[in-house]
């Protein structure tokens, strides 16, 4: 085939003009999140000025939404996954005590779908505004032959800052400390590959329209519940906290040990919080062993807090949703976490 037309790239599957229009729309939404610290936007690199810190330490993270994107595509509702990616990243750097500064996104799809992209970005902008985080850049890639029609990938990059003396790293965690749990809003962004198999979503997408009384909504509505952001409620109380663990992929066992000093274990007590109906429904539909449920899902706890007994009353009074779900003890036989 000869490509003599000035539209040769479009014939190959990449629409530059459509991309330019999408970028204009993205720029408008991004500017709604800007703080005065954003000095440049739209060049080859965005410029952000750090102010108000004596000894600033930058904290960064990158993550994706995973196969929750499949649910969003099937339901043609893509704004909530934009919220998901921001909140996930904000929560991750929060575990170090960091304040979010700026966020960048990466969206890749086979054929540019302007409405789909604008919906994703609207969710990203909304979440950034709530977290006082500036959306200062990103990349939209049209990749025919890599992604099939309707499917896309979404990745987020975040940078935050914390005073060096205020870094939360878990080093002071000791036996006798308390583990608190803050409730999740659902699956957040983990376990969707398993859930798709449990409900047969790929073979029968219409099951997403099934209403479940115990959920109070359809399966699709439940599975698209946005990932909760814990930064606004925890920010005022970070000085009272010894350690934070964001419960994502790997559940309690895959995340809490990351903040524990050597020789310590976290003892988590099942039944010390209200498990969300979605997790009960998943287990009823699949007969997945309880241990595997706890290994894959957050089971209704999205963020864990480790604090000293002296700070416990202050934190539980300030965070009424927090539940005492366990305690820290000396490790036995090398076990870093016990769930019973």
Short mmCIF file of C-alpha atoms in Angstrom, two decimals:
data_model
loop_
_atom_site.label_atom_id
_atom_site.label_comp_id
_atom_site.label_asym_id
_atom_site.label_seq_id
_atom_site.Cartn_x
_atom_site.Cartn_y
_atom_site.Cartn_z
CA UNK A 1 0.00 0.00 0.00
CA UNK A 2 1.27 3.49 -0.89
CA UNK A 3 0.86 6.40 1.55
CA UNK A 4 0.97 9.52 -0.60
CA UNK A 5 -1.79 11.33 1.29
CA UNK A 6 -0.97 13.87 3.98
CA UNK A 7 -3.24 11.65 6.11
CA UNK A 8 -0.85 8.71 5.90
CA UNK A 9 -0.54 8.40 9.69
CA UNK A 10 -4.33 8.28 10.00
CA UNK A 11 -4.44 5.47 7.43
CA UNK A 12 -2.00 3.60 9.66
CA UNK A 13 -4.43 3.98 12.55
CA UNK A 14 -3.17 7.10 14.34
CA UNK A 15 -5.25 10.28 14.18
CA UNK A 16 -3.02 13.27 14.98
CA UNK A 17 -5.82 15.84 14.58
CA UNK A 18 -8.07 14.01 17.02
CA UNK A 19 -5.15 13.72 19.42
CA UNK A 20 -4.54 17.46 19.28
CA UNK A 21 -8.19 18.18 20.11
CA UNK A 22 -8.09 15.78 23.06
CA UNK A 23 -4.94 17.43 24.37
CA UNK A 24 -6.67 20.81 24.29
CA UNK A 25 -9.52 19.41 26.37
CA UNK A 26 -7.09 17.77 28.80
CA UNK A 27 -5.21 21.05 29.22
CA UNK A 28 -8.43 22.84 30.20
CA UNK A 29 -9.25 20.26 32.84
CA UNK A 30 -5.67 20.10 34.12
CA UNK A 31 -5.54 23.87 34.64
CA UNK A 32 -8.49 23.61 37.03
CA UNK A 33 -6.19 21.72 39.42
CA UNK A 34 -3.21 24.11 39.32
CA UNK A 35 -1.74 25.70 42.42
CA UNK A 36 0.45 28.83 42.28
CA UNK A 37 3.44 26.46 42.46
CA UNK A 38 2.86 25.32 38.85
CA UNK A 39 5.23 27.54 36.87
CA UNK A 40 5.04 25.93 33.44
CA UNK A 41 2.67 23.56 31.64
CA UNK A 42 2.54 22.26 28.09
CA UNK A 43 6.22 22.35 27.23
CA UNK A 44 8.48 19.28 27.08
CA UNK A 45 8.48 19.24 30.87
CA UNK A 46 6.25 20.80 33.51
CA UNK A 47 7.82 22.99 36.20
CA UNK A 48 6.69 22.93 39.82
CA UNK A 49 8.15 25.01 42.64
CA UNK A 50 8.42 23.61 46.19
CA UNK A 51 7.74 26.20 48.89
CA UNK A 52 7.35 26.29 52.65
CA UNK A 53 9.67 23.45 53.65
CA UNK A 54 12.93 23.64 55.59
CA UNK A 55 14.28 20.23 54.61
CA UNK A 56 11.95 18.86 51.95
CA UNK A 57 12.10 15.20 50.96
CA UNK A 58 10.34 14.14 47.75
CA UNK A 59 8.21 10.99 47.80
CA UNK A 60 7.08 9.40 44.53
CA UNK A 61 4.93 6.49 43.41
CA UNK A 62 3.52 4.97 40.24
CA UNK A 63 0.62 2.54 39.84
CA UNK A 64 -2.13 1.37 37.53
CA UNK A 65 -5.81 0.56 37.87
CA UNK A 66 -5.47 -3.02 36.64
CA UNK A 67 -8.33 -4.99 35.14
CA UNK A 68 -10.94 -2.79 36.82
CA UNK A 69 -10.54 -0.95 33.51
CA UNK A 70 -12.32 -3.85 31.83
CA UNK A 71 -15.41 -3.21 33.96
CA UNK A 72 -15.27 0.50 33.18
CA UNK A 73 -15.07 -0.21 29.44
CA UNK A 74 -17.93 -2.69 29.50
CA UNK A 75 -20.17 -0.22 31.32
CA UNK A 76 -18.88 2.77 29.33
CA UNK A 77 -18.27 4.63 32.60
CA UNK A 78 -14.69 5.80 32.78
CA UNK A 79 -14.60 8.76 35.17
CA UNK A 80 -14.39 6.64 38.32
CA UNK A 81 -11.17 4.90 37.23
CA UNK A 82 -9.66 8.37 36.89
CA UNK A 83 -10.55 8.94 40.53
CA UNK A 84 -9.15 5.50 41.37
CA UNK A 85 -5.68 6.11 39.99
CA UNK A 86 -5.22 9.43 41.77
CA UNK A 87 -6.50 8.20 45.13
CA UNK A 88 -4.42 5.03 44.96
CA UNK A 89 -1.25 7.03 44.35
CA UNK A 90 -2.09 9.65 47.00
CA UNK A 91 -2.64 6.89 49.56
CA UNK A 92 0.68 5.29 48.72
CA UNK A 93 2.78 8.39 49.39
CA UNK A 94 0.61 9.22 52.42
CA UNK A 95 2.11 6.11 54.03
CA UNK A 96 5.39 8.06 54.22
CA UNK A 97 3.63 11.13 55.62
CA UNK A 98 3.85 12.99 52.31
CA UNK A 99 1.64 15.78 51.02
CA UNK A 100 0.77 15.32 47.31
CA UNK A 101 2.26 17.99 45.04
CA UNK A 102 1.63 16.96 41.45
CA UNK A 103 0.29 14.10 39.35
CA UNK A 104 0.86 12.85 35.80
CA UNK A 105 -1.14 10.27 33.86
CA UNK A 106 -0.52 7.83 31.02
CA UNK A 107 -3.42 6.62 28.88
CA UNK A 108 -2.88 4.16 26.04
CA UNK A 109 -5.49 2.71 23.65
CA UNK A 110 -5.74 1.20 20.21
CA UNK A 111 -7.91 3.92 18.68
CA UNK A 112 -8.31 7.35 20.19
CA UNK A 113 -11.75 7.73 21.80
CA UNK A 114 -12.05 11.42 22.75
CA UNK A 115 -15.15 11.04 24.94
CA UNK A 116 -13.59 8.13 26.80
CA UNK A 117 -10.38 10.05 27.45
CA UNK A 118 -12.21 13.19 28.53
CA UNK A 119 -14.24 11.12 30.99
CA UNK A 120 -11.08 9.58 32.47
CA UNK A 121 -9.41 12.97 32.79
CA UNK A 122 -12.50 14.49 34.41
CA UNK A 123 -12.20 11.87 37.16
CA UNK A 124 -8.47 12.51 37.52
CA UNK A 125 -9.03 16.28 37.76
CA UNK A 126 -11.82 15.86 40.29
CA UNK A 127 -9.66 13.66 42.54
CA UNK A 128 -6.66 15.96 42.21
CA UNK A 129 -8.75 18.95 43.27
CA UNK A 130 -9.96 17.13 46.39
CA UNK A 131 -6.40 16.14 47.31
CA UNK A 132 -4.96 19.61 46.58
CA UNK A 133 -2.75 18.01 43.95
CA UNK A 134 -1.91 19.60 40.58
CA UNK A 135 -2.36 17.60 37.37
CA UNK A 136 0.64 18.99 35.49
CA UNK A 137 1.18 16.58 32.60
CA UNK A 138 0.66 13.22 31.02
CA UNK A 139 0.75 11.16 27.85
CA UNK A 140 -2.05 9.93 25.61
CA UNK A 141 -0.82 7.17 23.30
CA UNK A 142 -2.71 5.78 20.33
CA UNK A 143 -1.28 2.31 19.67
CA UNK A 144 -3.15 0.34 16.99
CA UNK A 145 -2.24 -3.31 16.99
CA UNK A 146 -1.32 -3.30 20.68
CA UNK A 147 -4.71 -2.59 22.29
CA UNK A 148 -7.99 -4.01 21.01
CA UNK A 149 -11.03 -1.84 20.33
CA UNK A 150 -12.52 -0.40 23.53
CA UNK A 151 -9.67 -1.46 25.79
CA UNK A 152 -7.12 0.89 27.27
CA UNK A 153 -4.51 1.17 30.00
CA UNK A 154 -4.27 3.84 32.66
CA UNK A 155 -1.22 4.58 34.81
CA UNK A 156 -0.60 7.36 37.30
CA UNK A 157 2.58 8.99 38.59
CA UNK A 158 2.65 11.14 41.72
CA UNK A 159 5.22 13.25 43.56
CA UNK A 160 4.73 14.50 47.11
CA UNK A 161 6.83 16.12 49.80
CA UNK A 162 7.43 15.73 53.53
CA UNK A 163 9.74 17.43 55.99
CA UNK A 164 12.63 15.07 56.64
CA UNK A 165 11.94 15.03 60.40
CA UNK A 166 8.27 14.13 59.77
CA UNK A 167 8.80 11.07 57.57
CA UNK A 168 6.65 8.13 58.69
CA UNK A 169 8.74 4.99 58.22
CA UNK A 170 7.56 2.63 60.95
CA UNK A 171 10.94 2.59 62.72
CA UNK A 172 9.37 3.48 66.08
CA UNK A 173 6.73 0.74 65.97
CA UNK A 174 7.04 -1.45 69.08
CA UNK A 175 5.31 -4.38 70.81
CA UNK A 176 2.08 -3.24 72.42
CA UNK A 177 1.23 -0.72 69.71
CA UNK A 178 -2.30 -0.78 68.32
CA UNK A 179 -3.39 -1.44 64.74
CA UNK A 180 -6.37 0.59 63.58
CA UNK A 181 -8.25 0.03 60.33
CA UNK A 182 -10.09 2.55 58.17
CA UNK A 183 -12.87 1.15 55.97
CA UNK A 184 -12.49 0.71 52.24
CA UNK A 185 -15.22 1.65 49.78
CA UNK A 186 -15.08 -1.78 48.15
CA UNK A 187 -12.47 -3.67 46.15
CA UNK A 188 -10.64 -0.39 45.43
CA UNK A 189 -8.29 -1.41 42.57
CA UNK A 190 -7.31 -4.98 43.42
CA UNK A 191 -8.68 -8.46 42.80
CA UNK A 192 -10.62 -7.70 39.62
CA UNK A 193 -9.11 -10.50 37.54
CA UNK A 194 -10.43 -13.00 40.09
CA UNK A 195 -13.81 -11.27 40.39
CA UNK A 196 -14.26 -11.32 36.63
CA UNK A 197 -13.82 -15.11 36.70
CA UNK A 198 -16.06 -15.60 39.75
CA UNK A 199 -19.01 -13.82 38.10
CA UNK A 200 -18.19 -14.85 34.51
CA UNK A 201 -18.08 -11.22 33.45
CA UNK A 202 -15.96 -11.70 30.33
CA UNK A 203 -18.36 -14.33 28.94
CA UNK A 204 -21.53 -12.59 30.13
CA UNK A 205 -21.06 -8.82 30.55
CA UNK A 206 -24.80 -8.43 31.16
CA UNK A 207 -24.30 -9.86 34.65
CA UNK A 208 -22.94 -6.43 35.60
CA UNK A 209 -26.55 -5.18 35.38
CA UNK A 210 -27.75 -7.71 37.98
CA UNK A 211 -29.14 -6.03 41.10
CA UNK A 212 -28.12 -7.60 44.42
CA UNK A 213 -30.27 -6.63 47.44
CA UNK A 214 -27.34 -7.17 49.83
CA UNK A 215 -25.32 -4.63 47.86
CA UNK A 216 -28.18 -2.20 47.36
CA UNK A 217 -27.01 -1.70 43.79
CA UNK A 218 -26.05 -3.58 40.65
CA UNK A 219 -22.86 -5.61 40.49
CA UNK A 220 -21.38 -3.13 38.01
CA UNK A 221 -22.13 -0.16 40.24
CA UNK A 222 -20.50 -1.92 43.17
CA UNK A 223 -17.39 -2.90 41.24
CA UNK A 224 -16.88 0.69 40.04
CA UNK A 225 -17.00 2.20 43.54
CA UNK A 226 -14.03 4.61 43.58
CA UNK A 227 -10.90 3.88 45.57
CA UNK A 228 -11.18 5.91 48.78
CA UNK A 229 -8.64 8.66 49.49
CA UNK A 230 -7.46 8.78 53.11
CA UNK A 231 -5.28 11.87 52.86
CA UNK A 232 -7.84 14.56 53.87
CA UNK A 233 -8.96 12.75 57.03
CA UNK A 234 -5.47 11.64 58.13
CA UNK A 235 -3.45 14.76 57.30
CA UNK A 236 -4.15 16.57 60.62
CA UNK A 237 -3.19 13.52 62.67
CA UNK A 238 0.02 12.34 60.99
CA UNK A 239 2.18 13.44 63.99
CA UNK A 240 0.28 10.92 66.16
CA UNK A 241 0.95 7.99 63.83
CA UNK A 242 3.88 5.56 63.86
CA UNK A 243 3.08 3.67 60.67
CA UNK A 244 0.61 3.52 57.78
CA UNK A 245 -0.02 0.62 55.43
CA UNK A 246 -2.21 0.99 52.34
CA UNK A 247 -4.03 -2.33 51.90
CA UNK A 248 -3.78 -3.03 48.18
CA UNK A 249 -2.66 -6.11 46.21
CA UNK A 250 -1.62 -8.85 48.61
CA UNK A 251 -4.03 -7.80 51.34
CA UNK A 252 -2.89 -7.47 54.94
CA UNK A 253 -0.07 -9.99 54.57
CA UNK A 254 1.37 -8.28 51.52
CA UNK A 255 1.36 -4.76 52.92
CA UNK A 256 1.51 -4.43 56.71
CA UNK A 257 4.91 -6.22 57.04
CA UNK A 258 6.42 -3.56 54.75
CA UNK A 259 6.29 -1.03 57.60
CA UNK A 260 7.27 -3.30 60.51
CA UNK A 261 10.76 -3.29 62.05
CA UNK A 262 12.53 -6.66 62.09
CA UNK A 263 11.39 -9.03 64.81
CA UNK A 264 7.83 -7.77 65.02
CA UNK A 265 4.50 -9.16 63.87
CA UNK A 266 1.06 -7.66 63.38
CA UNK A 267 -1.75 -9.71 64.93
CA UNK A 268 -4.98 -8.97 63.04
CA UNK A 269 -8.32 -10.13 64.45
CA UNK A 270 -11.02 -11.19 61.99
CA UNK A 271 -14.46 -9.94 62.93
CA UNK A 272 -13.16 -6.75 64.54
CA UNK A 273 -14.64 -4.73 61.68
CA UNK A 274 -17.72 -4.99 59.47
CA UNK A 275 -16.87 -6.87 56.28
CA UNK A 276 -18.48 -5.27 53.25
CA UNK A 277 -21.26 -7.31 51.55
CA UNK A 278 -19.33 -7.54 48.27
CA UNK A 279 -16.67 -9.75 49.85
CA UNK A 280 -19.29 -12.06 51.34
CA UNK A 281 -20.98 -12.27 47.94
CA UNK A 282 -17.71 -13.12 46.18
CA UNK A 283 -17.01 -15.94 48.61
CA UNK A 284 -20.55 -17.29 48.39
CA UNK A 285 -20.35 -17.38 44.60
CA UNK A 286 -16.94 -19.06 44.47
CA UNK A 287 -16.21 -20.99 47.68
CA UNK A 288 -12.78 -19.36 47.73
CA UNK A 289 -10.96 -20.26 50.93
CA UNK A 290 -10.95 -17.53 53.55
CA UNK A 291 -7.15 -17.39 53.61
CA UNK A 292 -7.13 -16.72 49.86
CA UNK A 293 -9.77 -14.00 50.25
CA UNK A 294 -7.51 -12.21 52.72
CA UNK A 295 -4.52 -12.65 50.41
CA UNK A 296 -6.28 -11.13 47.38
CA UNK A 297 -8.69 -8.53 48.75
CA UNK A 298 -8.66 -5.72 51.31
CA UNK A 299 -11.70 -7.33 52.98
CA UNK A 300 -13.17 -3.95 53.90
CA UNK A 301 -10.07 -2.25 55.34
CA UNK A 302 -8.31 0.17 52.98
CA UNK A 303 -5.74 1.73 55.31
CA UNK A 304 -4.16 0.52 58.55
CA UNK A 305 -2.68 2.80 61.19
CA UNK A 306 -0.16 1.81 63.84
CA UNK A 307 -0.09 4.03 66.92
CA UNK A 308 1.07 3.90 70.51
CA UNK A 309 -1.46 3.21 73.32
CA UNK A 310 -0.94 6.82 74.44
CA UNK A 311 -2.31 8.19 71.13
CA UNK A 312 -5.10 5.66 70.70
CA UNK A 313 -7.91 7.67 72.32
CA UNK A 314 -7.02 10.83 70.38
CA UNK A 315 -7.06 8.98 67.07
CA UNK A 316 -10.26 7.02 67.65
CA UNK A 317 -12.03 10.19 68.79
CA UNK A 318 -10.85 12.07 65.68
CA UNK A 319 -11.48 9.13 63.33
CA UNK A 320 -14.83 7.62 64.37
CA UNK A 321 -14.76 5.19 61.43
CA UNK A 322 -11.50 3.65 62.63
CA UNK A 323 -11.72 0.21 64.23
CA UNK A 324 -9.18 -1.44 66.51
CA UNK A 325 -8.31 -4.50 64.43
CA UNK A 326 -5.10 -5.77 66.01
CA UNK A 327 -1.85 -5.16 67.85
CA UNK A 328 1.89 -5.39 67.40
CA UNK A 329 3.84 -8.15 69.14
CA UNK A 330 7.24 -9.80 69.03
CA UNK A 331 7.46 -12.18 66.08
CA UNK A 332 7.42 -15.91 66.74
CA UNK A 333 8.92 -18.35 64.26
CA UNK A 334 9.56 -15.49 61.86
CA UNK A 335 5.87 -14.76 61.26
CA UNK A 336 5.37 -11.17 60.19
CA UNK A 337 1.59 -11.24 60.35
CA UNK A 338 -1.05 -13.38 62.01
CA UNK A 339 -4.68 -13.21 60.92
CA UNK A 340 -7.15 -15.16 63.03
#
